Tab-separated table of C-alpha atoms in Angstrom:
chain	number	residue	atom	x	y	z
A	1	MET	CA	25.752	-12.994	143.996
A	2	THR	CA	28.997	-14.821	143.417
A	3	SER	CA	30.832	-16.607	146.173
A	4	ALA	CA	33.644	-19.059	146.538
A	5	HIS	CA	33.009	-22.748	147.089
A	6	PRO	CA	32.682	-23.429	150.828
A	7	THR	CA	35.803	-25.568	150.837
A	8	SER	CA	37.928	-23.055	148.953
A	9	PRO	CA	40.894	-21.859	151.020
A	10	THR	CA	41.024	-18.564	149.171
A	11	VAL	CA	39.155	-15.409	150.086
A	12	PRO	CA	35.847	-15.371	148.184
A	13	ARG	CA	35.191	-12.761	145.574
A	14	LEU	CA	32.593	-10.439	146.927
A	15	ASP	CA	30.114	-8.802	144.595
A	16	GLY	CA	32.216	-7.096	141.906
A	17	ASP	CA	30.591	-9.108	139.114
A	18	SER	CA	27.167	-8.716	140.745
A	19	VAL	CA	27.456	-4.922	140.803
A	20	LEU	CA	28.197	-4.899	137.083
A	21	ASN	CA	25.320	-7.295	136.522
A	22	VAL	CA	22.978	-5.077	138.553
A	23	LEU	CA	24.022	-1.979	136.610
A	24	ARG	CA	23.319	-3.796	133.325
A	25	THR	CA	19.964	-5.255	134.444
A	26	PRO	CA	17.158	-2.701	135.003
A	27	ARG	CA	15.086	-5.078	137.110
A	28	LEU	CA	17.949	-5.824	139.521
A	29	PHE	CA	19.046	-2.192	139.596
A	30	THR	CA	15.512	-1.102	140.532
A	31	ARG	CA	15.359	-3.738	143.279
A	32	GLU	CA	18.655	-2.597	144.797
A	33	VAL	CA	17.826	1.111	144.620
A	34	LEU	CA	14.360	0.703	146.122
A	35	ALA	CA	15.814	-1.421	148.919
A	36	GLY	CA	18.255	1.419	149.576
A	37	VAL	CA	15.433	3.964	149.696
A	38	VAL	CA	13.518	1.923	152.296
A	39	THR	CA	16.693	1.440	154.307
A	40	SER	CA	17.497	5.162	154.331
A	41	LEU	CA	14.001	5.947	155.624
A	42	ALA	CA	14.391	3.295	158.342
A	43	LEU	CA	17.708	4.874	159.371
A	44	ILE	CA	16.403	8.385	160.029
A	45	PRO	CA	14.528	8.054	163.355
A	46	GLU	CA	17.062	5.667	164.838
A	47	VAL	CA	20.065	7.795	163.926
A	48	ILE	CA	18.388	10.915	165.295
A	49	SER	CA	17.475	9.214	168.574
A	50	PHE	CA	21.046	7.933	168.925
A	51	SER	CA	22.396	11.461	168.483
A	52	VAL	CA	20.315	12.490	171.484
A	53	ILE	CA	21.849	9.619	173.498
A	54	ALA	CA	25.373	10.613	172.456
A	55	GLY	CA	24.735	14.277	173.238
A	56	VAL	CA	25.493	15.559	169.718
A	57	ASP	CA	23.482	17.461	167.108
A	58	PRO	CA	21.141	15.177	165.069
A	59	LYS	CA	22.630	16.540	161.864
A	60	VAL	CA	26.050	15.305	163.030
A	61	SER	CA	24.764	11.738	163.228
A	62	LEU	CA	22.881	11.972	159.926
A	63	ILE	CA	25.883	13.286	157.988
A	64	ALA	CA	28.177	10.766	159.690
A	65	SER	CA	25.734	8.044	158.605
A	66	VAL	CA	25.936	9.258	155.006
A	67	VAL	CA	29.744	9.104	155.107
A	68	LEU	CA	29.715	5.663	156.737
A	69	ALA	CA	27.174	4.220	154.310
A	70	LEU	CA	28.930	5.495	151.199
A	71	THR	CA	32.449	4.600	152.348
A	72	MET	CA	31.539	1.095	153.497
A	73	SER	CA	29.659	0.516	150.247
A	74	ILE	CA	32.996	0.934	148.473
A	75	LEU	CA	35.495	-0.490	150.969
A	76	GLY	CA	33.481	-2.944	153.080
A	77	GLY	CA	33.797	-6.697	152.998
A	78	ARG	CA	30.092	-7.526	153.381
A	79	PRO	CA	27.909	-6.319	150.490
A	80	ALA	CA	24.362	-5.164	151.354
A	81	MET	CA	25.205	-4.606	155.043
A	82	VAL	CA	24.183	-1.149	156.295
A	83	THR	CA	26.631	0.924	158.344
A	84	ALA	CA	25.639	4.151	160.099
A	85	ALA	CA	25.799	5.992	163.418
A	86	ALA	CA	24.698	3.296	165.855
A	87	GLY	CA	23.145	3.178	169.306
A	88	SER	CA	25.784	0.894	170.782
A	89	VAL	CA	28.491	3.401	169.851
A	90	ALA	CA	26.370	6.322	171.085
A	91	LEU	CA	26.044	4.672	174.505
A	92	VAL	CA	29.838	4.454	174.761
A	93	ILE	CA	30.480	8.025	173.584
A	94	ALA	CA	27.801	9.657	175.778
A	95	PRO	CA	29.814	9.579	179.073
A	96	LEU	CA	32.825	11.178	177.329
A	97	VAL	CA	30.671	14.025	175.972
A	98	LYS	CA	29.049	14.558	179.358
A	99	ALA	CA	32.335	14.568	181.266
A	100	HIS	CA	34.672	16.427	178.890
A	101	GLY	CA	32.618	17.961	176.071
A	102	VAL	CA	31.880	17.224	172.435
A	103	GLU	CA	35.333	18.396	171.292
A	104	TYR	CA	36.857	15.120	172.550
A	105	VAL	CA	34.634	12.988	170.313
A	106	LEU	CA	36.761	13.520	167.177
A	107	PRO	CA	40.092	12.357	168.655
A	108	ALA	CA	38.327	9.398	170.307
A	109	VAL	CA	36.718	8.394	167.000
A	110	VAL	CA	40.019	8.714	165.102
A	111	LEU	CA	41.836	6.566	167.674
A	112	ALA	CA	39.021	3.999	167.551
A	113	GLY	CA	39.307	3.911	163.769
A	114	LEU	CA	43.062	3.280	163.960
A	115	VAL	CA	42.471	0.391	166.393
A	116	GLN	CA	39.920	-1.119	163.995
A	117	ILE	CA	42.331	-0.817	161.074
A	118	VAL	CA	45.043	-2.650	163.035
A	119	PHE	CA	42.498	-5.284	164.107
A	120	GLY	CA	41.494	-5.914	160.504
A	121	LEU	CA	45.002	-5.932	159.030
A	122	ALA	CA	46.164	-8.326	161.774
A	123	GLY	CA	43.414	-10.798	160.815
A	124	LEU	CA	41.941	-10.835	164.325
A	125	SER	CA	38.422	-10.999	162.873
A	126	ARG	CA	38.959	-14.764	162.677
A	127	LEU	CA	38.156	-14.832	166.397
A	128	MET	CA	34.482	-14.631	165.398
A	129	ARG	CA	34.583	-18.348	164.594
A	130	PHE	CA	34.493	-18.965	168.356
A	131	ILE	CA	31.010	-17.456	168.687
A	132	PRO	CA	28.738	-20.523	169.061
A	133	ARG	CA	25.383	-20.965	167.370
A	134	SER	CA	23.441	-20.647	170.636
A	135	VAL	CA	24.937	-17.177	171.166
A	136	MET	CA	24.098	-16.167	167.582
A	137	ILE	CA	20.472	-17.280	168.064
A	138	GLY	CA	20.299	-15.364	171.333
A	139	PHE	CA	21.797	-12.338	169.570
A	140	VAL	CA	19.180	-12.481	166.805
A	141	ASN	CA	16.250	-13.007	169.175
A	142	ALA	CA	17.397	-10.218	171.495
A	143	LEU	CA	17.779	-7.942	168.496
A	144	GLY	CA	14.166	-8.591	167.521
A	145	ILE	CA	13.012	-7.754	171.041
A	146	LEU	CA	15.070	-4.539	171.197
A	147	ILE	CA	13.820	-3.337	167.821
A	148	PHE	CA	10.197	-4.012	168.780
A	149	VAL	CA	10.436	-2.412	172.223
A	150	ALA	CA	12.117	0.680	170.747
A	151	GLN	CA	9.020	1.308	168.595
A	152	VAL	CA	6.444	0.957	171.383
A	153	PRO	CA	6.827	4.581	172.660
A	154	HIS	CA	5.652	5.801	169.238
A	155	LEU	CA	2.301	4.109	169.930
A	156	LEU	CA	1.797	5.304	173.499
A	157	ASN	CA	0.277	8.609	174.616
A	158	VAL	CA	-0.335	9.690	171.017
A	159	PRO	CA	-3.379	11.105	169.188
A	160	TRP	CA	-5.996	8.494	168.283
A	161	LEU	CA	-5.331	9.092	164.570
A	162	VAL	CA	-2.004	7.295	164.979
A	163	TYR	CA	-3.719	3.915	165.409
A	164	PRO	CA	-5.681	3.880	162.103
A	165	LEU	CA	-2.469	4.951	160.344
A	166	PHE	CA	-0.624	2.131	162.095
A	167	ILE	CA	-3.211	-0.399	160.879
A	168	VAL	CA	-3.042	0.971	157.319
A	169	THR	CA	0.760	0.726	157.334
A	170	LEU	CA	0.688	-2.874	158.567
A	171	ALA	CA	-2.000	-3.805	156.040
A	172	ILE	CA	0.049	-2.492	153.128
A	173	ILE	CA	3.216	-4.207	154.350
A	174	LEU	CA	1.500	-7.564	154.814
A	175	ILE	CA	-0.894	-7.585	151.833
A	176	LEU	CA	1.025	-5.843	149.014
A	177	PRO	CA	3.720	-8.591	148.686
A	178	ARG	CA	0.913	-11.034	147.776
A	179	LEU	CA	-0.057	-8.804	144.858
A	180	THR	CA	3.342	-7.653	143.589
A	181	SER	CA	6.997	-7.735	144.560
A	182	ALA	CA	8.072	-5.063	142.081
A	183	VAL	CA	8.199	-2.380	144.794
A	184	PRO	CA	9.080	-2.962	148.469
A	185	ALA	CA	5.879	-2.914	150.498
A	186	PRO	CA	7.397	-0.825	153.348
A	187	LEU	CA	8.314	1.923	150.876
A	188	VAL	CA	4.762	2.011	149.507
A	189	ALA	CA	3.374	2.052	153.051
A	190	ILE	CA	5.578	4.967	154.130
A	191	VAL	CA	4.788	6.987	150.996
A	192	VAL	CA	1.027	6.352	151.211
A	193	VAL	CA	0.723	7.143	154.926
A	194	THR	CA	2.924	10.251	154.586
A	195	ALA	CA	0.795	11.449	151.659
A	196	VAL	CA	-2.423	10.912	153.623
A	197	VAL	CA	-1.067	12.879	156.590
A	198	MET	CA	0.186	15.757	154.434
A	199	ILE	CA	-2.926	15.995	152.217
A	200	ALA	CA	-5.375	15.707	155.112
A	201	HIS	CA	-3.250	17.955	157.358
A	202	LEU	CA	-3.357	15.405	160.155
A	203	SER	CA	-1.572	16.292	163.357
A	204	VAL	CA	0.465	13.237	164.348
A	205	PRO	CA	4.052	12.836	165.630
A	206	ASN	CA	6.553	12.989	162.789
A	207	VAL	CA	10.300	12.926	162.174
A	208	ALA	CA	10.530	16.665	162.856
A	209	GLY	CA	9.584	15.957	166.446
A	210	GLU	CA	12.696	13.811	166.893
A	211	GLY	CA	15.147	16.668	166.254
A	212	PRO	CA	15.831	19.756	164.124
A	213	MET	CA	15.673	19.110	160.357
A	214	THR	CA	17.616	22.062	158.935
A	215	GLY	CA	19.020	21.536	155.434
A	216	GLY	CA	22.536	22.051	154.104
A	217	LEU	CA	25.896	20.411	154.754
A	218	PRO	CA	28.289	21.046	157.644
A	219	GLY	CA	31.969	21.708	157.114
A	220	LEU	CA	34.867	19.605	158.330
A	221	THR	CA	34.800	18.832	162.041
A	222	PRO	CA	37.364	21.085	163.765
A	223	PHE	CA	39.975	19.431	166.003
A	224	LEU	CA	39.404	21.480	169.169
A	225	ALA	CA	40.873	19.197	171.850
A	226	PRO	CA	44.515	19.781	172.864
A	227	PHE	CA	46.874	17.531	170.894
A	228	ASN	CA	48.807	16.113	173.850
A	229	LEU	CA	49.144	13.130	176.183
A	230	ASP	CA	46.481	14.488	178.535
A	231	THR	CA	43.942	14.186	175.723
A	232	LEU	CA	45.128	10.655	175.003
A	233	GLY	CA	44.630	9.787	178.662
A	234	ILE	CA	41.051	11.078	178.486
A	235	ILE	CA	40.019	9.436	175.214
A	236	TRP	CA	41.724	6.024	175.129
A	237	PRO	CA	39.175	4.115	177.288
A	238	THR	CA	36.307	5.449	175.171
A	239	ALA	CA	38.218	4.848	171.933
A	240	LEU	CA	38.889	1.197	172.782
A	241	SER	CA	35.252	0.682	173.749
A	242	VAL	CA	34.034	2.299	170.519
A	243	ALA	CA	36.486	0.185	168.493
A	244	PHE	CA	35.593	-3.184	169.970
A	245	VAL	CA	31.857	-2.616	170.407
A	246	GLY	CA	31.697	-1.472	166.785
A	247	LEU	CA	33.783	-4.416	165.574
A	248	MET	CA	31.773	-6.977	167.505
A	249	GLU	CA	28.420	-5.674	166.320
A	250	THR	CA	29.659	-5.329	162.740
A	251	LEU	CA	31.210	-8.795	162.537
A	252	LEU	CA	28.165	-10.429	164.123
A	253	THR	CA	25.920	-8.661	161.629
A	254	ALA	CA	28.189	-9.771	158.779
A	255	LYS	CA	27.916	-13.360	160.003
A	256	LEU	CA	24.125	-13.028	160.135
A	257	VAL	CA	23.966	-11.654	156.572
A	258	ASP	CA	26.249	-14.485	155.420
A	259	GLU	CA	23.638	-16.940	156.698
A	260	LEU	CA	20.682	-15.007	155.268
A	261	THR	CA	22.230	-14.791	151.785
A	262	ASP	CA	24.225	-18.071	151.726
A	263	THR	CA	27.346	-16.132	150.790
A	264	ARG	CA	30.650	-15.383	152.464
A	265	SER	CA	32.064	-12.048	153.551
A	266	HIS	CA	35.637	-10.839	153.987
A	267	LYS	CA	35.584	-9.983	157.689
A	268	SER	CA	39.173	-8.721	157.890
A	269	ARG	CA	38.393	-6.282	155.101
A	270	GLU	CA	35.166	-5.311	156.839
A	271	SER	CA	37.131	-4.562	160.027
A	272	TRP	CA	39.789	-2.262	158.557
A	273	ALA	CA	37.222	-0.641	156.258
A	274	LEU	CA	35.121	0.209	159.320
A	275	GLY	CA	38.176	1.898	160.835
A	276	VAL	CA	38.770	3.976	157.693
A	277	SER	CA	35.077	4.881	157.510
A	278	ASN	CA	34.960	5.947	161.153
A	279	ILE	CA	37.987	8.218	160.711
A	280	LEU	CA	36.340	9.841	157.679
A	281	SER	CA	32.976	10.182	159.448
A	282	GLY	CA	34.770	11.680	162.438
A	283	PHE	CA	36.306	14.445	160.312
A	284	TYR	CA	33.140	14.992	158.285
A	285	GLY	CA	30.199	14.418	160.577
A	286	GLY	CA	31.815	14.015	163.941
A	287	ILE	CA	30.753	10.621	165.330
A	288	ALA	CA	31.534	6.945	164.827
A	289	GLY	CA	29.262	4.081	163.812
A	290	CYS	CA	29.053	0.405	162.972
A	291	ALA	CA	26.707	-2.034	161.277
A	292	MET	CA	23.009	-1.277	161.806
A	293	ILE	CA	21.460	-4.678	162.327
A	294	GLY	CA	17.788	-3.765	162.047
A	295	GLN	CA	18.307	-1.662	158.930
A	296	THR	CA	20.488	-4.393	157.421
A	297	ILE	CA	17.608	-6.823	157.837
A	298	VAL	CA	15.316	-4.256	156.182
A	299	ASN	CA	17.754	-4.079	153.278
A	300	VAL	CA	18.436	-7.816	152.912
A	301	LYS	CA	15.197	-9.532	153.968
A	302	ILE	CA	12.511	-7.016	153.095
A	303	GLY	CA	14.239	-5.176	150.237
A	304	ARG	CA	15.939	-8.385	148.973
A	305	ALA	CA	19.151	-6.421	148.326
A	306	ARG	CA	22.352	-8.367	147.680
A	307	THR	CA	24.972	-5.889	146.482
A	308	ARG	CA	26.778	-2.656	147.323
A	309	VAL	CA	24.411	-0.767	145.036
A	310	SER	CA	21.704	-0.895	147.725
A	311	THR	CA	23.815	0.580	150.527
A	312	PHE	CA	25.331	3.179	148.197
A	313	ALA	CA	21.794	4.168	147.170
A	314	ALA	CA	20.807	4.357	150.848
A	315	GLY	CA	23.694	6.748	151.507
A	316	LEU	CA	22.790	8.950	148.537
A	317	VAL	CA	19.080	9.049	149.421
A	318	LEU	CA	19.897	9.906	153.034
A	319	LEU	CA	22.181	12.693	151.804
A	320	LEU	CA	19.377	13.986	149.580
A	321	LEU	CA	16.882	13.872	152.447
A	322	VAL	CA	19.236	15.649	154.851
A	323	THR	CA	20.092	18.424	152.387
A	324	GLY	CA	17.490	19.121	149.705
A	325	LEU	CA	14.439	17.275	151.008
A	326	SER	CA	14.730	17.879	154.744
A	327	GLY	CA	11.290	19.508	154.776
A	328	ILE	CA	9.612	16.421	153.299
A	329	MET	CA	11.635	14.095	155.528
A	330	ALA	CA	10.427	16.024	158.568
A	331	GLN	CA	6.787	15.277	157.613
A	332	ILE	CA	7.147	11.470	157.621
A	333	PRO	CA	4.874	10.131	160.404
A	334	MET	CA	6.764	8.232	163.074
A	335	VAL	CA	3.982	5.647	163.203
A	336	ALA	CA	4.760	4.549	159.635
A	337	LEU	CA	8.426	4.025	160.430
A	338	ALA	CA	7.554	2.315	163.733
A	339	ALA	CA	5.203	-0.099	161.976
A	340	VAL	CA	7.910	-1.022	159.451
A	341	MET	CA	10.451	-1.674	162.186
A	342	MET	CA	7.950	-3.736	164.200
A	343	VAL	CA	7.440	-6.008	161.206
A	344	VAL	CA	11.230	-6.228	160.901
A	345	ALA	CA	11.459	-7.135	164.589
A	346	VAL	CA	8.912	-9.947	164.301
A	347	THR	CA	10.625	-11.394	161.228
A	348	THR	CA	14.047	-11.086	162.880
A	349	VAL	CA	13.261	-13.429	165.780
A	350	ASP	CA	14.124	-17.067	165.106
A	351	TRP	CA	10.745	-18.424	166.175
A	352	ARG	CA	11.751	-22.018	165.473
A	353	SER	CA	14.434	-21.744	168.168
A	354	VAL	CA	11.828	-21.083	170.888
A	355	ARG	CA	9.308	-23.756	169.902
A	356	PRO	CA	8.705	-26.279	172.724
A	357	ALA	CA	9.657	-29.155	170.405
A	358	THR	CA	12.979	-27.492	169.546
A	359	LEU	CA	13.750	-26.636	173.159
A	360	ALA	CA	13.007	-30.225	174.189
A	361	ARG	CA	15.598	-31.530	171.702
A	362	MET	CA	18.277	-28.926	172.402
A	363	PRO	CA	20.990	-29.665	174.998
A	364	VAL	CA	20.139	-27.795	178.194
A	365	PRO	CA	23.469	-25.883	178.316
A	366	GLU	CA	22.875	-24.471	174.821
A	367	THR	CA	19.375	-23.347	175.753
A	368	ILE	CA	20.788	-21.696	178.887
A	369	VAL	CA	23.381	-19.837	176.795
A	370	MET	CA	20.706	-18.604	174.376
A	371	VAL	CA	18.405	-17.416	177.178
A	372	VAL	CA	21.228	-15.711	179.112
A	373	THR	CA	22.385	-13.938	175.943
A	374	VAL	CA	18.853	-12.624	175.348
A	375	ILE	CA	18.415	-11.533	178.973
A	376	VAL	CA	21.749	-9.689	179.155
A	377	VAL	CA	21.213	-7.928	175.812
A	378	VAL	CA	17.686	-6.829	176.706
A	379	ALA	CA	18.706	-5.773	180.236
A	380	THR	CA	21.727	-3.733	179.132
A	381	GLY	CA	20.465	-2.647	175.721
A	382	ASN	CA	23.950	-3.526	174.466
A	383	LEU	CA	24.270	-6.343	171.931
A	384	ALA	CA	28.041	-6.552	172.316
A	385	VAL	CA	27.896	-7.066	176.093
A	386	GLY	CA	25.254	-9.778	175.741
A	387	VAL	CA	27.247	-11.638	173.098
A	388	LEU	CA	30.416	-11.431	175.195
A	389	VAL	CA	28.651	-12.819	178.285
A	390	GLY	CA	26.986	-15.546	176.204
A	391	ALA	CA	30.273	-16.561	174.567
A	392	VAL	CA	32.094	-16.801	177.907
A	393	LEU	CA	29.236	-18.806	179.435
A	394	ALA	CA	29.204	-21.138	176.411
A	395	MET	CA	32.939	-21.752	176.774
A	396	VAL	CA	32.616	-22.487	180.492
A	397	LEU	CA	29.730	-24.914	179.970
A	398	PHE	CA	31.535	-26.564	177.052
A	399	ALA	CA	34.698	-27.028	179.110
A	400	ARG	CA	32.592	-28.491	181.931
A	401	ARG	CA	30.960	-31.003	179.562
A	402	VAL	CA	34.206	-32.028	177.910
A	403	ALA	CA	35.923	-32.422	181.277
A	404	HIS	CA	33.612	-35.330	182.076
A	405	VAL	CA	34.138	-37.319	178.876
A	406	VAL	CA	37.598	-38.542	179.909
A	407	THR	CA	37.612	-42.174	181.089
A	408	VAL	CA	40.381	-44.210	182.735
A	409	GLU	CA	40.352	-48.032	182.585
A	410	ARG	CA	42.638	-50.102	184.860
A	411	ALA	CA	43.794	-53.630	184.013
A	412	VAL	CA	46.220	-55.625	186.194
A	413	ALA	CA	48.389	-58.243	184.436
A	414	PRO	CA	47.539	-61.916	185.254
A	415	ASP	CA	50.853	-62.347	187.078
A	416	GLY	CA	50.273	-59.153	189.105
A	417	ALA	CA	53.650	-57.742	188.119
A	418	SER	CA	52.319	-54.813	186.099
A	419	VAL	CA	49.231	-52.687	185.560
A	420	ASP	CA	47.937	-50.951	182.444
A	421	TYR	CA	45.821	-47.798	182.378
A	422	LEU	CA	43.920	-46.818	179.204
A	423	VAL	CA	42.961	-43.131	179.083
A	424	ARG	CA	40.361	-41.895	176.585
A	425	GLY	CA	39.350	-38.313	175.811
A	426	PRO	CA	40.851	-34.806	175.489
A	427	LEU	CA	43.179	-33.815	178.325
A	428	PHE	CA	43.117	-30.116	179.239
A	429	PHE	CA	42.805	-28.050	182.419
A	430	GLY	CA	39.170	-29.039	182.903
A	431	SER	CA	39.736	-32.789	182.707
A	432	SER	CA	43.373	-33.264	183.741
A	433	ASN	CA	42.821	-31.834	187.218
A	434	ASP	CA	40.736	-34.930	188.057
A	435	LEU	CA	43.121	-37.284	186.249
A	436	VAL	CA	45.546	-37.482	189.186
A	437	ALA	CA	42.843	-39.043	191.387
A	438	GLN	CA	42.137	-41.885	188.907
A	439	PHE	CA	45.222	-43.961	189.796
A	440	SER	CA	45.765	-46.468	192.645
A	441	TYR	CA	49.261	-45.459	193.688
A	442	ALA	CA	49.513	-47.504	196.885
A	443	GLU	CA	47.989	-50.678	195.403
A	444	ASP	CA	49.659	-50.811	191.978
A	445	PRO	CA	52.716	-53.032	191.302
A	446	ALA	CA	56.195	-51.696	190.432
A	447	GLU	CA	55.547	-51.474	186.694
A	448	VAL	CA	52.842	-49.056	185.543
A	449	ARG	CA	51.973	-48.316	181.898
A	450	VAL	CA	49.631	-45.488	180.845
A	451	ASP	CA	48.292	-45.737	177.285
A	452	LEU	CA	47.311	-42.352	175.803
A	453	THR	CA	46.588	-43.639	172.292
A	454	HIS	CA	42.996	-42.398	172.581
A	455	ALA	CA	43.855	-39.151	174.394
A	456	GLN	CA	45.566	-35.903	173.484
A	457	ILE	CA	47.503	-33.382	175.562
A	458	TRP	CA	46.207	-29.857	174.991
A	459	ASP	CA	47.772	-27.655	177.670
A	460	ALA	CA	50.404	-27.256	180.374
A	461	SER	CA	47.924	-28.309	183.071
A	462	THR	CA	47.881	-31.825	181.591
A	463	VAL	CA	51.692	-32.017	181.454
A	464	ALA	CA	51.831	-30.915	185.088
A	465	ALA	CA	49.207	-33.570	185.993
A	466	LEU	CA	51.231	-36.321	184.266
A	467	ASP	CA	54.390	-35.148	186.049
A	468	SER	CA	52.486	-35.305	189.348
A	469	ILE	CA	51.293	-38.860	188.605
A	470	GLU	CA	54.837	-39.905	187.749
A	471	GLY	CA	56.132	-38.341	190.961
A	472	LYS	CA	53.540	-40.099	193.111
A	473	TYR	CA	54.441	-43.487	191.624
A	474	ALA	CA	58.163	-42.750	192.138
A	475	ARG	CA	57.507	-42.149	195.844
A	476	HIS	CA	55.880	-45.596	195.996
A	477	GLY	CA	58.841	-47.213	194.252
A	478	ALA	CA	57.015	-47.798	190.973
A	479	GLU	CA	58.177	-46.945	187.460
A	480	LEU	CA	55.702	-45.187	185.154
A	481	SER	CA	55.849	-45.313	181.354
A	482	ILE	CA	53.564	-43.327	179.077
A	483	THR	CA	52.829	-44.682	175.597
A	484	GLY	CA	50.619	-43.958	172.607
A	485	LEU	CA	51.050	-40.186	172.434
A	486	ASP	CA	50.713	-38.629	168.993
A	487	ASP	CA	53.639	-36.610	167.639
A	488	ARG	CA	52.223	-33.220	168.602
A	489	SER	CA	51.440	-34.269	172.174
A	490	THR	CA	54.885	-35.910	172.512
A	491	VAL	CA	56.725	-32.759	171.436
A	492	PHE	CA	54.517	-30.617	173.684
A	493	ARG	CA	55.120	-32.842	176.729
A	494	ASP	CA	58.857	-33.173	176.139
A	495	ARG	CA	59.181	-29.370	176.014
A	496	LEU	CA	57.367	-28.746	179.319
A	497	SER	CA	57.815	-31.919	181.397
A	498	GLY	CA	60.000	-31.360	184.440
A	499	HIS	CA	59.857	-27.552	184.135
A	500	LEU	CA	56.438	-26.942	185.696
């Protein structure tokens, strides 16, 4: 996969050359297509279960997932990342459906898509750079836990035949890669276990039990809600939630794939493309989506996919399964899919981050942020909420640490006629509030010099603190002079000093 040099200021080329290379190389083309097949199979149970959460027909979510996967394969800014109808979006849409009916989903999805387009075109995706590493690790570890826990019900209160099938699936997934990597082991496992169940006529829970599997394609989603301001008043809170939850989960997943593949993505493009895709999936399907993190890991880590060919293949295979092969899809045992996703969950967790040796070396605040992120995500079942809480906590703890690195040194001249203060460290609201108390106003002589050569002014709170210090010295009959400011800090202080 081609990518720009890390120091290049230009937007990296994505995978245009790689797609052509894949299409010309049978081995790479086979790898990408097979990865897409595995990914499409991993999508089915999750998408169906999310449709139940959202209160819409399973076919709605499946068709919307096809539209999302195909559209994002063409427009998206992160090759090999899987986009479909997602649980986080379903959780946000569910209250709207319950309170006002399914006819309000389409206008809410369209409005959410427009917000995402504006977000992407405005370049606001750059805000993702403020997500610290500890939050990303917490995000990844919580994701692994959520994926694993979601599969557990498929192994409880089931016929005893499920457990031998589970063991067979795991055995194939874990052993086959040691023999050959030509075909993804999860795909072989799903095909073998499904064949065994169908040939032996075994009665075990299957995809059909998750929702109706009727074939065919739906028409365009009709716009049934009134086109007026009352509708806007009903849908805008849901639309904003869908937009930002989808963006956050998508951009975090893109960042994760960047790290897994050592390549860069175009996150602004990914943002507006998600908006376009959601509008299209709203009109043909009826529900919104975002990046599917677990299925993306299936595609990238297990299937070793790297280009848009894989996600386009996943969309086509899902379309084929929903329309022409719905009967076969319905026979896939849930235990096979659960076993695949459990392996994905275990490989998703960053086990090195929770080793005692690693935790002993890590700064305590960063460990706290990681743990809180995991706890909030697992407790709420919402990755976006957990990341938001973790990011805010990280900022608060960072500001608290930085606030205590400022030092003030006092030196009185030999003749006692003047005093010099040397201030070191960044001056902002967290540190400048204590700065006022670092000076000896009543004891200092009439000439006071404050050297800020090793400090910088970062906000209005610091300017106000310096004005307060100057005022206190003036009341004691002393004259204060501030020296050593860099050009930026000087201009900033001159603009605000005396006006706060």
